[in-house]
Amino acid sequence: MKSIMDTYEARYNEIVKEHENGDREVSYELTGKRSLTLEEDLAGLDAAFKMRLANLKGYITCQQTNKAFENPDSSWYFNRNSSRNEGKTQDRIQFFDTEYRDSAVSIMEHTSFVADTQKLFR
């Protein structure tokens, strides 16, 4: 999480510096040369950041899945929906800690918003 936030901050600072004299000229293979505003640049950074947060959610879920199956008696997971278990509370157990995952992502979203807001008023 720290490396994502450090990268976001570093790229944010680079973008702002590149726009000190106005729009910057970019060249993309797909669209060719064009002028890019600060707002467009920062919107692209935010889109990339949101993609990284989605990747983080997936990573946390994978880690929790690995933890759930490290126990040699994890066959309960595959048998939880069998007719033998119908109606038992085991069917309704939440298998992953989504609160932890959502909290981690929320903290990062809040941190990036606060950092952006503080930089605007410097």
PDB file of C-alpha atoms in Angstrom:
ATOM      1  CA  MET A   1       0.000   0.000   0.000  1.00  0.00           C
ATOM      2  CA  LYS A   2       2.858   2.327   0.820  1.00  0.00           C
ATOM      3  CA  SER A   3       4.507   1.831  -2.568  1.00  0.00           C
ATOM      4  CA  ILE A   4       1.206   2.613  -4.344  1.00  0.00           C
ATOM      5  CA  MET A   5       0.826   5.825  -2.355  1.00  0.00           C
ATOM      6  CA  ASP A   6       4.493   6.809  -2.846  1.00  0.00           C
ATOM      7  CA  THR A   7       4.193   6.249  -6.599  1.00  0.00           C
ATOM      8  CA  TYR A   8       0.946   8.233  -6.729  1.00  0.00           C
ATOM      9  CA  GLU A   9       2.550  11.154  -4.908  1.00  0.00           C
ATOM     10  CA  ALA A  10       5.689  11.098  -7.056  1.00  0.00           C
ATOM     11  CA  ARG A  11       3.704  10.990 -10.307  1.00  0.00           C
ATOM     12  CA  TYR A  12       1.323  13.695  -9.067  1.00  0.00           C
ATOM     13  CA  ASN A  13       4.294  15.998  -8.365  1.00  0.00           C
ATOM     14  CA  GLU A  14       5.811  15.228 -11.787  1.00  0.00           C
ATOM     15  CA  ILE A  15       2.547  16.043 -13.545  1.00  0.00           C
ATOM     16  CA  VAL A  16       2.129  19.354 -11.708  1.00  0.00           C
ATOM     17  CA  LYS A  17       5.741  20.299 -12.476  1.00  0.00           C
ATOM     18  CA  GLU A  18       5.333  19.407 -16.170  1.00  0.00           C
ATOM     19  CA  HIS A  19       2.345  21.763 -16.334  1.00  0.00           C
ATOM     20  CA  GLU A  20       4.001  24.769 -14.667  1.00  0.00           C
ATOM     21  CA  ASN A  21       4.100  26.563 -18.022  1.00  0.00           C
ATOM     22  CA  GLY A  22       0.631  25.491 -19.146  1.00  0.00           C
ATOM     23  CA  ASP A  23      -0.498  22.462 -21.107  1.00  0.00           C
ATOM     24  CA  ARG A  24       2.071  19.869 -22.058  1.00  0.00           C
ATOM     25  CA  GLU A  25       2.597  18.251 -25.421  1.00  0.00           C
ATOM     26  CA  VAL A  26       2.277  14.450 -25.497  1.00  0.00           C
ATOM     27  CA  SER A  27       2.680  11.906 -28.256  1.00  0.00           C
ATOM     28  CA  TYR A  28       0.844   8.603 -28.164  1.00  0.00           C
ATOM     29  CA  GLU A  29       1.116   5.867 -30.734  1.00  0.00           C
ATOM     30  CA  LEU A  30      -2.654   5.551 -30.998  1.00  0.00           C
ATOM     31  CA  THR A  31      -3.661   9.226 -31.129  1.00  0.00           C
ATOM     32  CA  GLY A  32      -0.452  10.982 -32.165  1.00  0.00           C
ATOM     33  CA  LYS A  33       0.673  14.378 -30.837  1.00  0.00           C
ATOM     34  CA  ARG A  34      -1.693  16.533 -28.847  1.00  0.00           C
ATOM     35  CA  SER A  35      -1.866  19.017 -26.003  1.00  0.00           C
ATOM     36  CA  LEU A  36      -2.859  17.717 -22.586  1.00  0.00           C
ATOM     37  CA  THR A  37      -4.299  19.927 -19.826  1.00  0.00           C
ATOM     38  CA  LEU A  38      -3.432  19.540 -16.161  1.00  0.00           C
ATOM     39  CA  GLU A  39      -6.989  18.395 -15.455  1.00  0.00           C
ATOM     40  CA  GLU A  40      -6.790  15.692 -18.149  1.00  0.00           C
ATOM     41  CA  ASP A  41      -3.416  14.540 -16.844  1.00  0.00           C
ATOM     42  CA  LEU A  42      -4.652  14.326 -13.258  1.00  0.00           C
ATOM     43  CA  ALA A  43      -7.825  12.526 -14.379  1.00  0.00           C
ATOM     44  CA  GLY A  44      -5.607   9.911 -16.037  1.00  0.00           C
ATOM     45  CA  LEU A  45      -3.585   9.573 -12.841  1.00  0.00           C
ATOM     46  CA  ASP A  46      -6.783   9.111 -10.839  1.00  0.00           C
ATOM     47  CA  ALA A  47      -8.017   6.441 -13.262  1.00  0.00           C
ATOM     48  CA  ALA A  48      -4.709   4.573 -12.921  1.00  0.00           C
ATOM     49  CA  PHE A  49      -4.899   4.916  -9.129  1.00  0.00           C
ATOM     50  CA  LYS A  50      -8.428   3.469  -9.070  1.00  0.00           C
ATOM     51  CA  MET A  51      -7.225   0.547 -11.168  1.00  0.00           C
ATOM     52  CA  ARG A  52      -4.428  -0.085  -8.643  1.00  0.00           C
ATOM     53  CA  LEU A  53      -6.983  -0.010  -5.817  1.00  0.00           C
ATOM     54  CA  ALA A  54      -9.046  -2.628  -7.651  1.00  0.00           C
ATOM     55  CA  ASN A  55      -5.888  -4.722  -8.004  1.00  0.00           C
ATOM     56  CA  LEU A  56      -5.266  -4.299  -4.273  1.00  0.00           C
ATOM     57  CA  LYS A  57      -8.767  -5.573  -3.489  1.00  0.00           C
ATOM     58  CA  GLY A  58      -8.058  -8.638  -5.612  1.00  0.00           C
ATOM     59  CA  TYR A  59      -4.689  -9.164  -3.941  1.00  0.00           C
ATOM     60  CA  ILE A  60      -6.203  -9.033  -0.456  1.00  0.00           C
ATOM     61  CA  THR A  61      -8.930 -11.475  -1.495  1.00  0.00           C
ATOM     62  CA  CYS A  62      -6.282 -13.856  -2.894  1.00  0.00           C
ATOM     63  CA  GLN A  63      -4.304 -13.648   0.342  1.00  0.00           C
ATOM     64  CA  GLN A  64      -7.430 -14.406   2.358  1.00  0.00           C
ATOM     65  CA  THR A  65      -8.251 -17.326   0.048  1.00  0.00           C
ATOM     66  CA  ASN A  66      -4.752 -18.749   0.507  1.00  0.00           C
ATOM     67  CA  LYS A  67      -5.122 -18.408   4.264  1.00  0.00           C
ATOM     68  CA  ALA A  68      -8.516 -20.158   4.202  1.00  0.00           C
ATOM     69  CA  PHE A  69      -7.073 -23.118   2.311  1.00  0.00           C
ATOM     70  CA  GLU A  70      -3.789 -23.484   4.189  1.00  0.00           C
ATOM     71  CA  ASN A  71      -5.602 -25.706   6.662  1.00  0.00           C
ATOM     72  CA  PRO A  72      -5.487 -29.334   5.485  1.00  0.00           C
ATOM     73  CA  ASP A  73      -9.147 -29.681   6.518  1.00  0.00           C
ATOM     74  CA  SER A  74     -10.379 -27.013   4.098  1.00  0.00           C
ATOM     75  CA  SER A  75     -12.649 -29.451   2.270  1.00  0.00           C
ATOM     76  CA  TRP A  76     -15.520 -27.828   4.215  1.00  0.00           C
ATOM     77  CA  TYR A  77     -15.429 -25.033   1.624  1.00  0.00           C
ATOM     78  CA  PHE A  78     -16.265 -27.355  -1.260  1.00  0.00           C
ATOM     79  CA  ASN A  79     -18.903 -29.229   0.733  1.00  0.00           C
ATOM     80  CA  ARG A  80     -20.654 -26.158   2.142  1.00  0.00           C
ATOM     81  CA  ASN A  81     -23.363 -26.105  -0.534  1.00  0.00           C
ATOM     82  CA  SER A  82     -24.016 -29.840  -0.641  1.00  0.00           C
ATOM     83  CA  SER A  83     -27.489 -31.163   0.142  1.00  0.00           C
ATOM     84  CA  ARG A  84     -26.177 -32.521   3.464  1.00  0.00           C
ATOM     85  CA  ASN A  85     -25.488 -28.992   4.689  1.00  0.00           C
ATOM     86  CA  GLU A  86     -28.731 -27.449   3.487  1.00  0.00           C
ATOM     87  CA  GLY A  87     -30.161 -25.044   6.039  1.00  0.00           C
ATOM     88  CA  LYS A  88     -27.148 -25.119   8.338  1.00  0.00           C
ATOM     89  CA  THR A  89     -25.600 -21.837   9.470  1.00  0.00           C
ATOM     90  CA  GLN A  90     -22.332 -22.832   7.811  1.00  0.00           C
ATOM     91  CA  ASP A  91     -23.954 -21.973   4.460  1.00  0.00           C
ATOM     92  CA  ARG A  92     -24.316 -18.363   5.542  1.00  0.00           C
ATOM     93  CA  ILE A  93     -20.835 -17.821   6.969  1.00  0.00           C
ATOM     94  CA  GLN A  94     -18.912 -14.967   5.379  1.00  0.00           C
ATOM     95  CA  PHE A  95     -15.707 -16.609   4.220  1.00  0.00           C
ATOM     96  CA  PHE A  96     -13.604 -13.501   3.693  1.00  0.00           C
ATOM     97  CA  ASP A  97     -13.037 -10.385   5.736  1.00  0.00           C
ATOM     98  CA  THR A  98     -14.424  -7.840   3.287  1.00  0.00           C
ATOM     99  CA  GLU A  99     -14.388  -5.185   6.002  1.00  0.00           C
ATOM    100  CA  TYR A 100     -10.573  -5.341   6.149  1.00  0.00           C
ATOM    101  CA  ARG A 101     -10.287  -5.155   2.345  1.00  0.00           C
ATOM    102  CA  ASP A 102     -12.739  -2.274   2.059  1.00  0.00           C
ATOM    103  CA  SER A 103     -11.098  -0.386   4.944  1.00  0.00           C
ATOM    104  CA  ALA A 104      -7.642  -0.654   3.364  1.00  0.00           C
ATOM    105  CA  VAL A 105      -8.917   0.710   0.052  1.00  0.00           C
ATOM    106  CA  SER A 106     -10.961   3.423   1.763  1.00  0.00           C
ATOM    107  CA  ILE A 107      -7.915   4.620   3.715  1.00  0.00           C
ATOM    108  CA  MET A 108      -5.915   4.877   0.502  1.00  0.00           C
ATOM    109  CA  GLU A 109      -8.710   6.740  -1.296  1.00  0.00           C
ATOM    110  CA  HIS A 110      -9.021   9.168   1.605  1.00  0.00           C
ATOM    111  CA  THR A 111      -5.259   9.664   1.782  1.00  0.00           C
ATOM    112  CA  SER A 112      -5.020  10.491  -1.922  1.00  0.00           C
ATOM    113  CA  PHE A 113      -7.957  12.931  -1.654  1.00  0.00           C
ATOM    114  CA  VAL A 114      -6.397  14.702   1.353  1.00  0.00           C
ATOM    115  CA  ALA A 115      -2.998  14.878  -0.364  1.00  0.00           C
ATOM    116  CA  ASP A 116      -4.566  16.324  -3.529  1.00  0.00           C
ATOM    117  CA  THR A 117      -6.543  18.879  -1.537  1.00  0.00           C
ATOM    118  CA  GLN A 118      -3.493  19.978   0.459  1.00  0.00           C
ATOM    119  CA  LYS A 119      -1.415  20.424  -2.702  1.00  0.00           C
ATOM    120  CA  LEU A 120      -4.085  22.621  -4.272  1.00  0.00           C
ATOM    121  CA  PHE A 121      -3.816  25.116  -1.419  1.00  0.00           C
ATOM    122  CA  ARG A 122      -0.018  25.352  -1.298  1.00  0.00           C
TER     123      ARG A 122
END
